[in-house]
Amino acid sequence: MSTLVKEDLFENLLESAPANFTEARQTAKNLYLKSGLPAPKEEEYKFTGITKKLEKSLDNFNQANQLSVEENLIKESVFQGFEGNVLVFSNGKFLQEMSSTIEGLEVSDILSSSAEIGSIAKAEKDAFAALNQASFSGGISIKVPKKTKVEKPILLLSFNGANDGQVITPRFWIEVGDFSEVTFLDQSITMGEEAYFVNKVVEIKGGLNSHINYYRLQNESNQAIEVSNIETDIQSDARFTSVNISLSGDMVRNNLSLNLLGSNSEGNMYGIYLLNGKTHVDNHTNVDHTIPHAESNEMYKGIFDAQSRGVFNGKIFVRQDAQKTNAFQQNNNVLLSEDAIVNTKPQLEIWADDVKCSHGCTVGQLDEEALFYLQARGIGKVQAKGLLLYAFAGEVMEKIEEESFKNHVVGLIQDRLGSKF
């Protein structure tokens, strides 16, 4: 346990928490004060020194005040080709007056909602989840009724920046009814050049035979520090797909957990991290198979340049009753620099005996034979490298079903590869 935690860093944040969800807040606060922030040698955070990073980078641990967000800024920030609904946030606070009105859905500020805070993302699982639950001051509750197909994607557009405070604590509650379909696009925009800390929790409750896509783009400034906990319950015949694209930031930790709670449920977790400079991204994933006849697919890919660093820790649990489970996990990484580092640890824990499960990881450089092959056919070395890296990342991009978002991400990746080569 860190000795620098409790009173020193986040005391004001805890004391200034809004007066609602009292029981959930108090429970989380007690857990947080008991455990503290992760110590340097704590197993789950041993490759990501987030506590030391916070102490070094921030000098104000109060809740960040709301930023001024104008309509023109929102229009400029929505990527080209997007046609859908936009929900706007300023330092974690929902700006309902600047957001789309989505007919048929129940959308409200988290502070005035009946969200079941902490029922899915358990505060005891992670110190930062506990800290968020005890202190969150903004966010959103979205409820999709039964048998509702939301035709247009929903863009969750967050504007983040240090303004008299440097801690941003958004809380999202998403509840999707039985036989409903919806796609969310989660994107953040940095305002200003100061360091700030985002501590985010997203709870997603998927009903029977629901189909949910949750695509996330992390492309904030090199001063951004972020920890996110995204957890979802997936019921029978339901499908949940997550795609996470990480391109920049100072230190980023992503905790993603899927709870497969019904037969014929399907959980998909895909990610690409394309890093340069000194960016550090840590992806921790967890899939819990509790019921027979469920499937999970996981594929994360990383490209590392300069002094960037990546961490991947993927866990698959197959409980004793979860016979006929089908689980796949793969992590592949390419290092472009001798100074880049990746730590990868895929894990399988199986208590059932009638399952199909596999996992693996690779770390290496570009395929020299493939590079030679392309150059021998008249393609320059710079372009050849870019083509190989894009093909490597493209397998994840194919998992994005929303075309405008896919095109936006592809353009960002092409620009990044072009700037490198």
CSV table of C-alpha atoms in Angstrom, one decimal:
chain,number,residue,atom,x,y,z
A,1,MET,CA,0.0,0.0,0.0
A,2,SER,CA,1.3,3.5,-0.8
A,3,THR,CA,2.1,5.7,2.1
A,4,LEU,CA,1.4,8.8,0.1
A,5,VAL,CA,-2.2,8.2,-0.6
A,6,LYS,CA,-5.0,8.9,1.7
A,7,GLU,CA,-4.9,12.4,3.2
A,8,ASP,CA,-2.2,13.9,1.0
A,9,LEU,CA,-3.5,13.5,-2.5
A,10,PHE,CA,-7.2,13.1,-2.7
A,11,GLU,CA,-8.5,14.3,0.6
A,12,ASN,CA,-10.2,17.4,-0.8
A,13,LEU,CA,-11.7,15.4,-3.7
A,14,LEU,CA,-13.3,12.9,-1.3
A,15,GLU,CA,-14.6,15.7,1.0
A,16,SER,CA,-16.1,17.7,-1.8
A,17,ALA,CA,-18.1,14.8,-3.4
A,18,PRO,CA,-21.8,15.6,-4.2
A,19,ALA,CA,-24.4,14.5,-1.6
A,20,ASN,CA,-26.1,11.7,-3.5
A,21,PHE,CA,-25.6,7.9,-3.8
A,22,THR,CA,-24.5,8.2,-0.2
A,23,GLU,CA,-24.3,4.5,0.7
A,24,ALA,CA,-22.4,3.6,-2.5
A,25,ARG,CA,-20.0,6.5,-1.9
A,26,GLN,CA,-19.3,5.7,1.7
A,27,THR,CA,-18.7,2.0,0.9
A,28,ALA,CA,-16.2,3.0,-1.8
A,29,LYS,CA,-14.5,5.6,0.4
A,30,ASN,CA,-13.9,3.1,3.1
A,31,LEU,CA,-12.4,0.6,0.6
A,32,TYR,CA,-10.2,3.3,-0.8
A,33,LEU,CA,-8.9,4.5,2.5
A,34,LYS,CA,-8.2,1.0,3.6
A,35,SER,CA,-6.3,-0.1,0.5
A,36,GLY,CA,-4.8,3.2,-0.8
A,37,LEU,CA,-3.4,3.7,-4.3
A,38,PRO,CA,-1.3,0.9,-5.9
A,39,ALA,CA,2.2,0.6,-4.4
A,40,PRO,CA,5.2,0.3,-6.8
A,41,LYS,CA,5.5,-3.5,-6.3
A,42,GLU,CA,1.7,-4.3,-6.4
A,43,GLU,CA,1.3,-7.1,-8.9
A,44,GLU,CA,-1.5,-5.6,-10.9
A,45,TYR,CA,0.4,-2.3,-11.4
A,46,LYS,CA,4.0,-3.3,-11.2
A,47,PHE,CA,4.8,-2.2,-14.8
A,48,THR,CA,2.7,1.0,-14.5
A,49,GLY,CA,3.8,3.4,-11.8
A,50,ILE,CA,0.6,5.5,-11.8
A,51,THR,CA,0.9,6.6,-8.2
A,52,LYS,CA,4.4,8.0,-8.7
A,53,LYS,CA,3.3,9.6,-12.0
A,54,LEU,CA,0.4,11.4,-10.3
A,55,GLU,CA,2.6,12.7,-7.5
A,56,LYS,CA,5.2,13.9,-10.0
A,57,SER,CA,2.9,15.5,-12.6
A,58,LEU,CA,0.1,17.1,-10.7
A,59,ASP,CA,0.1,19.8,-8.0
A,60,ASN,CA,-3.6,20.2,-7.7
A,61,PHE,CA,-5.8,17.2,-6.7
A,62,ASN,CA,-9.1,19.0,-6.6
A,63,GLN,CA,-12.1,18.3,-8.8
A,64,ALA,CA,-11.6,20.0,-12.2
A,65,ASN,CA,-14.1,22.8,-12.9
A,66,GLN,CA,-16.3,22.8,-15.9
A,67,LEU,CA,-14.7,24.2,-19.1
A,68,SER,CA,-16.5,26.6,-21.5
A,69,VAL,CA,-17.6,24.6,-24.5
A,70,GLU,CA,-19.1,26.5,-27.5
A,71,GLU,CA,-21.3,25.1,-30.2
A,72,ASN,CA,-18.6,25.8,-32.9
A,73,LEU,CA,-16.0,23.8,-30.9
A,74,ILE,CA,-18.4,20.8,-30.8
A,75,LYS,CA,-19.0,21.0,-34.6
A,76,GLU,CA,-15.2,21.3,-35.3
A,77,SER,CA,-14.5,18.3,-33.0
A,78,VAL,CA,-17.0,15.9,-34.6
A,79,PHE,CA,-15.0,13.8,-37.2
A,80,GLN,CA,-15.9,14.0,-40.9
A,81,GLY,CA,-18.7,11.8,-42.2
A,82,PHE,CA,-20.3,11.2,-38.8
A,83,GLU,CA,-24.1,11.1,-38.8
A,84,GLY,CA,-25.5,10.4,-35.4
A,85,ASN,CA,-26.2,11.7,-31.9
A,86,VAL,CA,-23.7,13.7,-29.9
A,87,LEU,CA,-23.6,13.8,-26.1
A,88,VAL,CA,-21.2,16.4,-24.8
A,89,PHE,CA,-19.1,16.4,-21.6
A,90,SER,CA,-17.0,19.1,-20.0
A,91,ASN,CA,-14.4,17.8,-17.6
A,92,GLY,CA,-16.7,14.8,-17.0
A,93,LYS,CA,-19.9,16.8,-16.5
A,94,PHE,CA,-22.8,16.2,-18.9
A,95,LEU,CA,-23.8,19.3,-21.0
A,96,GLN,CA,-27.4,18.4,-21.8
A,97,GLU,CA,-28.2,21.7,-23.4
A,98,MET,CA,-25.3,21.2,-25.9
A,99,SER,CA,-26.2,17.5,-26.6
A,100,SER,CA,-28.5,15.8,-29.0
A,101,THR,CA,-32.0,14.8,-27.9
A,102,ILE,CA,-32.4,11.1,-28.6
A,103,GLU,CA,-36.0,10.0,-29.0
A,104,GLY,CA,-37.0,6.9,-27.2
A,105,LEU,CA,-34.0,6.8,-24.9
A,106,GLU,CA,-33.8,7.9,-21.2
A,107,VAL,CA,-30.8,10.2,-21.0
A,108,SER,CA,-30.0,12.1,-17.8
A,109,ASP,CA,-27.2,13.5,-15.7
A,110,ILE,CA,-25.8,10.7,-13.6
A,111,LEU,CA,-26.3,12.8,-10.4
A,112,SER,CA,-30.1,12.9,-10.9
A,113,SER,CA,-30.5,9.3,-12.1
A,114,SER,CA,-31.4,6.0,-10.6
A,115,ALA,CA,-28.2,4.3,-11.9
A,116,GLU,CA,-27.2,1.2,-10.0
A,117,ILE,CA,-23.8,2.6,-9.1
A,118,GLY,CA,-21.2,0.0,-8.3
A,119,SER,CA,-23.4,-3.0,-9.1
A,120,ILE,CA,-21.2,-4.0,-12.1
A,121,ALA,CA,-17.9,-2.2,-11.7
A,122,LYS,CA,-17.1,-3.3,-8.1
A,123,ALA,CA,-15.3,-0.8,-6.0
A,124,GLU,CA,-13.3,-3.5,-4.3
A,125,LYS,CA,-11.7,-4.7,-7.6
A,126,ASP,CA,-9.6,-1.6,-8.2
A,127,ALA,CA,-8.4,1.4,-6.1
A,128,PHE,CA,-9.3,3.8,-8.9
A,129,ALA,CA,-12.8,2.4,-9.3
A,130,ALA,CA,-13.3,2.9,-5.6
A,131,LEU,CA,-11.9,6.5,-5.8
A,132,ASN,CA,-14.3,7.3,-8.7
A,133,GLN,CA,-17.3,5.8,-6.9
A,134,ALA,CA,-16.5,7.9,-3.8
A,135,SER,CA,-15.9,11.2,-5.6
A,136,PHE,CA,-17.5,11.4,-9.0
A,137,SER,CA,-19.2,14.7,-9.7
A,138,GLY,CA,-20.5,14.2,-13.2
A,139,GLY,CA,-21.4,11.8,-15.9
A,140,ILE,CA,-24.4,10.3,-17.6
A,141,SER,CA,-27.1,7.6,-17.4
A,142,ILE,CA,-28.3,6.2,-20.6
A,143,LYS,CA,-31.2,3.6,-20.7
A,144,VAL,CA,-32.2,2.0,-24.0
A,145,PRO,CA,-35.7,0.4,-23.7
A,146,LYS,CA,-36.5,-3.2,-24.7
A,147,LYS,CA,-36.8,-4.0,-28.4
A,148,THR,CA,-35.2,-0.7,-29.5
A,149,LYS,CA,-32.7,-0.5,-32.3
A,150,VAL,CA,-30.9,2.8,-32.1
A,151,GLU,CA,-30.2,3.4,-35.8
A,152,LYS,CA,-27.6,6.1,-35.4
A,153,PRO,CA,-24.4,5.8,-33.4
A,154,ILE,CA,-24.0,7.8,-30.2
A,155,LEU,CA,-20.9,9.9,-29.9
A,156,LEU,CA,-19.8,10.5,-26.3
A,157,LEU,CA,-17.6,13.6,-26.8
A,158,SER,CA,-15.6,14.7,-23.8
A,159,PHE,CA,-13.6,17.9,-23.5
A,160,ASN,CA,-10.9,17.6,-20.9
A,161,GLY,CA,-8.5,20.2,-19.5
A,162,ALA,CA,-7.0,21.5,-16.3
A,163,ASN,CA,-8.9,24.6,-15.1
A,164,ASP,CA,-8.4,25.4,-11.4
A,165,GLY,CA,-8.4,21.7,-10.8
A,166,GLN,CA,-6.8,18.7,-12.4
A,167,VAL,CA,-8.9,15.6,-11.5
A,168,ILE,CA,-11.7,14.6,-13.8
A,169,THR,CA,-14.0,11.8,-12.6
A,170,PRO,CA,-16.7,10.9,-15.2
A,171,ARG,CA,-19.2,8.1,-14.4
A,172,PHE,CA,-21.2,6.5,-17.1
A,173,TRP,CA,-24.1,4.1,-16.6
A,174,ILE,CA,-25.4,2.4,-19.7
A,175,GLU,CA,-28.4,0.0,-19.6
A,176,VAL,CA,-29.5,-1.7,-22.8
A,177,GLY,CA,-32.8,-3.6,-22.7
A,178,ASP,CA,-33.6,-7.0,-24.1
A,179,PHE,CA,-33.5,-7.4,-27.9
A,180,SER,CA,-32.0,-3.9,-28.3
A,181,GLU,CA,-29.1,-2.7,-30.4
A,182,VAL,CA,-26.8,0.4,-30.0
A,183,THR,CA,-23.3,1.6,-30.9
A,184,PHE,CA,-21.3,4.0,-28.7
A,185,LEU,CA,-18.3,6.0,-29.8
A,186,ASP,CA,-16.2,7.3,-26.9
A,187,GLN,CA,-13.8,10.1,-27.8
A,188,SER,CA,-12.0,12.8,-25.7
A,189,ILE,CA,-10.5,16.1,-26.8
A,190,THR,CA,-7.7,17.9,-24.9
A,191,MET,CA,-8.1,21.6,-24.2
A,192,GLY,CA,-5.0,23.4,-23.1
A,193,GLU,CA,-1.5,22.2,-22.4
A,194,GLU,CA,-1.5,21.5,-18.7
A,195,ALA,CA,-1.3,18.0,-17.2
A,196,TYR,CA,-4.6,16.5,-15.9
A,197,PHE,CA,-5.8,13.2,-14.5
A,198,VAL,CA,-9.0,11.4,-15.8
A,199,ASN,CA,-10.3,8.7,-13.6
A,200,LYS,CA,-13.3,7.2,-15.5
A,201,VAL,CA,-15.7,4.4,-14.8
A,202,VAL,CA,-18.2,3.0,-17.3
A,203,GLU,CA,-20.8,0.4,-16.3
A,204,ILE,CA,-22.7,-1.4,-19.1
A,205,LYS,CA,-25.7,-3.6,-18.4
A,206,GLY,CA,-26.7,-5.6,-21.5
A,207,GLY,CA,-30.1,-7.4,-21.6
A,208,LEU,CA,-31.1,-10.7,-23.2
A,209,ASN,CA,-30.2,-10.8,-26.9
A,210,SER,CA,-28.9,-7.3,-26.9
A,211,HIS,CA,-26.1,-6.1,-29.3
A,212,ILE,CA,-23.8,-3.5,-28.0
A,213,ASN,CA,-20.7,-1.9,-29.7
A,214,TYR,CA,-18.4,0.3,-27.6
A,215,TYR,CA,-15.6,1.9,-29.7
A,216,ARG,CA,-13.1,4.1,-27.9
A,217,LEU,CA,-10.4,6.5,-29.2
A,218,GLN,CA,-7.7,7.7,-26.9
A,219,ASN,CA,-5.8,10.5,-28.7
A,220,GLU,CA,-5.3,13.2,-26.0
A,221,SER,CA,-2.3,15.3,-25.3
A,222,ASN,CA,1.0,14.0,-24.1
A,223,GLN,CA,0.2,15.6,-20.7
A,224,ALA,CA,-2.9,13.4,-20.1
A,225,ILE,CA,-2.9,10.8,-17.4
A,226,GLU,CA,-5.9,8.4,-17.4
A,227,VAL,CA,-7.2,5.4,-15.7
A,228,SER,CA,-10.5,3.9,-17.0
A,229,ASN,CA,-12.5,1.0,-15.6
A,230,ILE,CA,-15.1,-0.3,-18.1
A,231,GLU,CA,-17.1,-3.3,-17.1
A,232,THR,CA,-20.2,-5.0,-18.6
A,233,ASP,CA,-22.7,-7.7,-17.8
A,234,ILE,CA,-23.7,-9.8,-20.8
A,235,GLN,CA,-26.8,-12.0,-20.6
A,236,SER,CA,-28.0,-14.9,-22.7
A,237,ASP,CA,-27.8,-14.6,-26.5
A,238,ALA,CA,-26.3,-11.1,-26.2
A,239,ARG,CA,-23.2,-9.8,-27.9
A,240,PHE,CA,-20.8,-7.1,-26.7
A,241,THR,CA,-17.9,-5.8,-28.8
A,242,SER,CA,-15.3,-3.4,-27.6
A,243,VAL,CA,-12.6,-1.8,-29.8
A,244,ASN,CA,-10.0,0.5,-28.1
A,245,ILE,CA,-7.6,2.6,-30.1
A,246,SER,CA,-4.8,4.2,-28.1
A,247,LEU,CA,-2.6,6.8,-30.0
A,248,SER,CA,-1.3,9.2,-27.4
A,249,GLY,CA,-1.2,10.3,-23.8
A,250,ASP,CA,1.3,10.5,-21.0
A,251,MET,CA,0.3,7.4,-19.0
A,252,VAL,CA,-2.9,5.5,-19.7
A,253,ARG,CA,-4.3,2.5,-17.9
A,254,ASN,CA,-7.3,0.7,-19.4
A,255,ASN,CA,-9.2,-1.9,-17.3
A,256,LEU,CA,-11.8,-3.7,-19.3
A,257,SER,CA,-13.9,-6.6,-17.9
A,258,LEU,CA,-16.6,-8.7,-19.5
A,259,ASN,CA,-18.9,-10.9,-17.4
A,260,LEU,CA,-20.5,-13.6,-19.5
A,261,LEU,CA,-23.6,-14.4,-17.5
A,262,GLY,CA,-25.8,-16.3,-20.0
A,263,SER,CA,-25.7,-19.1,-22.5
A,264,ASN,CA,-24.9,-18.2,-26.1
A,265,SER,CA,-23.5,-14.9,-25.0
A,266,GLU,CA,-20.5,-13.4,-26.8
A,267,GLY,CA,-17.9,-11.0,-25.7
A,268,ASN,CA,-15.3,-9.4,-28.1
A,269,MET,CA,-12.4,-7.3,-27.0
A,270,TYR,CA,-10.1,-5.7,-29.7
A,271,GLY,CA,-7.4,-3.1,-29.4
A,272,ILE,CA,-4.7,-1.3,-31.2
A,273,TYR,CA,-2.0,0.9,-29.6
A,274,LEU,CA,0.3,2.9,-31.8
A,275,LEU,CA,2.7,4.7,-29.6
A,276,ASN,CA,5.7,7.0,-29.9
A,277,GLY,CA,7.6,9.5,-27.7
A,278,LYS,CA,7.4,8.4,-24.1
A,279,THR,CA,3.7,7.4,-24.1
A,280,HIS,CA,2.9,4.6,-21.7
A,281,VAL,CA,-0.3,2.5,-22.3
A,282,ASP,CA,-1.3,-0.4,-20.1
A,283,ASN,CA,-4.3,-2.6,-21.2
A,284,HIS,CA,-5.6,-5.0,-18.5
A,285,THR,CA,-8.5,-7.2,-19.7
A,286,ASN,CA,-10.6,-9.7,-17.9
A,287,VAL,CA,-13.2,-12.2,-19.3
A,288,ASP,CA,-15.2,-14.2,-16.8
A,289,HIS,CA,-17.0,-17.3,-18.3
A,290,THR,CA,-19.6,-18.4,-15.7
A,291,ILE,CA,-22.2,-20.2,-17.8
A,292,PRO,CA,-21.9,-23.0,-20.5
A,293,HIS,CA,-22.0,-22.3,-24.2
A,294,ALA,CA,-20.5,-18.8,-24.2
A,295,GLU,CA,-17.8,-17.4,-26.5
A,296,SER,CA,-15.1,-14.7,-26.1
A,297,ASN,CA,-12.6,-13.3,-28.6
A,298,GLU,CA,-9.7,-11.0,-27.8
A,299,MET,CA,-7.0,-9.5,-30.0
A,300,TYR,CA,-4.8,-6.6,-29.1
A,301,LYS,CA,-2.0,-5.3,-31.3
A,302,GLY,CA,0.8,-2.8,-30.5
A,303,ILE,CA,3.3,-0.8,-32.5
A,304,PHE,CA,6.0,1.0,-30.4
A,305,ASP,CA,8.4,3.7,-31.5
A,306,ALA,CA,11.0,5.9,-29.7
A,307,GLN,CA,10.8,5.4,-25.9
A,308,SER,CA,7.2,4.3,-25.7
A,309,ARG,CA,6.1,1.5,-23.4
A,310,GLY,CA,3.2,-0.9,-23.5
A,311,VAL,CA,1.7,-3.4,-21.1
A,312,PHE,CA,-0.8,-6.1,-21.9
A,313,ASN,CA,-2.3,-8.4,-19.2
A,314,GLY,CA,-5.2,-10.4,-20.4
A,315,LYS,CA,-7.0,-12.9,-18.1
A,316,ILE,CA,-9.6,-15.4,-19.1
A,317,PHE,CA,-11.5,-17.3,-16.3
A,318,VAL,CA,-13.6,-20.4,-17.1
A,319,ARG,CA,-15.6,-21.4,-14.1
A,320,GLN,CA,-16.4,-25.0,-13.3
A,321,ASP,CA,-19.9,-24.9,-14.6
A,322,ALA,CA,-18.9,-23.1,-17.9
A,323,GLN,CA,-18.7,-26.2,-20.1
A,324,LYS,CA,-18.6,-25.8,-23.9
A,325,THR,CA,-16.8,-22.5,-23.5
A,326,ASN,CA,-14.9,-21.2,-26.6
A,327,ALA,CA,-12.3,-18.6,-25.7
A,328,PHE,CA,-9.5,-17.0,-27.8
A,329,GLN,CA,-6.9,-14.5,-26.8
A,330,GLN,CA,-4.0,-13.1,-28.8
A,331,ASN,CA,-1.5,-10.2,-28.2
A,332,ASN,CA,1.0,-9.2,-31.0
A,333,ASN,CA,3.5,-6.4,-30.8
A,334,VAL,CA,6.0,-4.8,-33.1
A,335,LEU,CA,9.0,-2.8,-31.8
A,336,LEU,CA,10.4,-0.1,-34.1
A,337,SER,CA,13.0,1.2,-31.6
A,338,GLU,CA,15.6,-0.3,-29.4
A,339,ASP,CA,14.3,1.9,-26.6
A,340,ALA,CA,10.7,0.8,-26.8
A,341,ILE,CA,9.5,-1.8,-24.3
A,342,VAL,CA,6.5,-4.0,-24.0
A,343,ASN,CA,5.5,-6.4,-21.2
A,344,THR,CA,2.9,-8.9,-22.1
A,345,LYS,CA,1.2,-11.6,-20.0
A,346,PRO,CA,-1.8,-13.6,-21.4
A,347,GLN,CA,-3.4,-15.8,-18.8
A,348,LEU,CA,-5.9,-18.6,-18.8
A,349,GLU,CA,-7.5,-20.1,-15.7
A,350,ILE,CA,-9.8,-23.1,-16.5
A,351,TRP,CA,-11.8,-25.1,-14.0
A,352,ALA,CA,-14.0,-26.8,-16.6
A,353,ASP,CA,-13.0,-29.8,-18.7
A,354,ASP,CA,-15.0,-29.5,-22.0
A,355,VAL,CA,-13.7,-26.3,-23.5
A,356,LYS,CA,-11.8,-24.8,-26.4
A,357,CYS,CA,-9.4,-22.2,-25.2
A,358,SER,CA,-6.2,-20.7,-26.6
A,359,HIS,CA,-4.0,-17.8,-25.9
A,360,GLY,CA,-0.6,-16.4,-27.0
A,361,CYS,CA,1.6,-13.4,-27.6
A,362,THR,CA,4.4,-12.3,-29.9
A,363,VAL,CA,7.0,-9.5,-29.7
A,364,GLY,CA,9.3,-8.7,-32.6
A,365,GLN,CA,10.4,-6.4,-35.3
A,366,LEU,CA,9.1,-5.9,-38.8
A,367,ASP,CA,9.4,-8.9,-41.1
A,368,GLU,CA,12.6,-8.2,-43.1
A,369,GLU,CA,11.7,-10.8,-45.8
A,370,ALA,CA,8.3,-9.1,-46.4
A,371,LEU,CA,10.0,-5.7,-46.5
A,372,PHE,CA,12.6,-7.0,-49.0
A,373,TYR,CA,9.8,-8.5,-51.1
A,374,LEU,CA,7.9,-5.2,-51.4
A,375,GLN,CA,11.1,-3.2,-52.1
A,376,ALA,CA,12.1,-5.7,-54.8
A,377,ARG,CA,8.8,-4.8,-56.6
A,378,GLY,CA,9.6,-1.1,-56.8
A,379,ILE,CA,8.1,0.1,-53.5
A,380,GLY,CA,10.3,2.4,-51.5
A,381,LYS,CA,11.5,1.4,-48.1
A,382,VAL,CA,9.5,4.2,-46.3
A,383,GLN,CA,6.3,3.2,-48.1
A,384,ALA,CA,6.9,-0.5,-47.6
A,385,LYS,CA,7.3,-0.1,-43.9
A,386,GLY,CA,4.1,1.9,-43.7
A,387,LEU,CA,2.2,-0.7,-45.7
A,388,LEU,CA,3.4,-3.6,-43.5
A,389,LEU,CA,2.5,-1.7,-40.3
A,390,TYR,CA,-0.9,-0.7,-41.6
A,391,ALA,CA,-1.6,-4.3,-42.6
A,392,PHE,CA,-0.6,-5.3,-39.1
A,393,ALA,CA,-3.0,-2.8,-37.5
A,394,GLY,CA,-5.8,-3.4,-40.1
A,395,GLU,CA,-6.9,-6.7,-38.6
A,396,VAL,CA,-8.2,-4.7,-35.6
A,397,MET,CA,-9.7,-1.9,-37.7
A,398,GLU,CA,-11.9,-4.5,-39.5
A,399,LYS,CA,-13.7,-5.1,-36.3
A,400,ILE,CA,-15.2,-1.6,-36.4
A,401,GLU,CA,-18.7,-1.7,-38.0
A,402,GLU,CA,-19.4,2.0,-37.9
A,403,GLU,CA,-17.9,3.3,-41.2
A,404,SER,CA,-17.4,6.9,-40.4
A,405,PHE,CA,-15.5,6.1,-37.2
A,406,LYS,CA,-13.5,3.5,-38.9
A,407,ASN,CA,-12.5,5.9,-41.7
A,408,HIS,CA,-11.5,8.5,-39.0
A,409,VAL,CA,-9.3,6.1,-37.1
A,410,VAL,CA,-7.8,4.8,-40.3
A,411,GLY,CA,-6.9,8.3,-41.3
A,412,LEU,CA,-5.2,9.0,-37.9
A,413,ILE,CA,-3.2,5.8,-38.2
A,414,GLN,CA,-2.1,6.5,-41.8
A,415,ASP,CA,-1.0,10.0,-40.7
A,416,ARG,CA,0.9,8.6,-37.8
A,417,LEU,CA,2.7,6.0,-40.0
A,418,GLY,CA,3.3,8.6,-42.6
A,419,SER,CA,4.9,11.0,-40.1
A,420,LYS,CA,7.1,8.2,-39.0
A,421,PHE,CA,8.2,7.1,-42.5
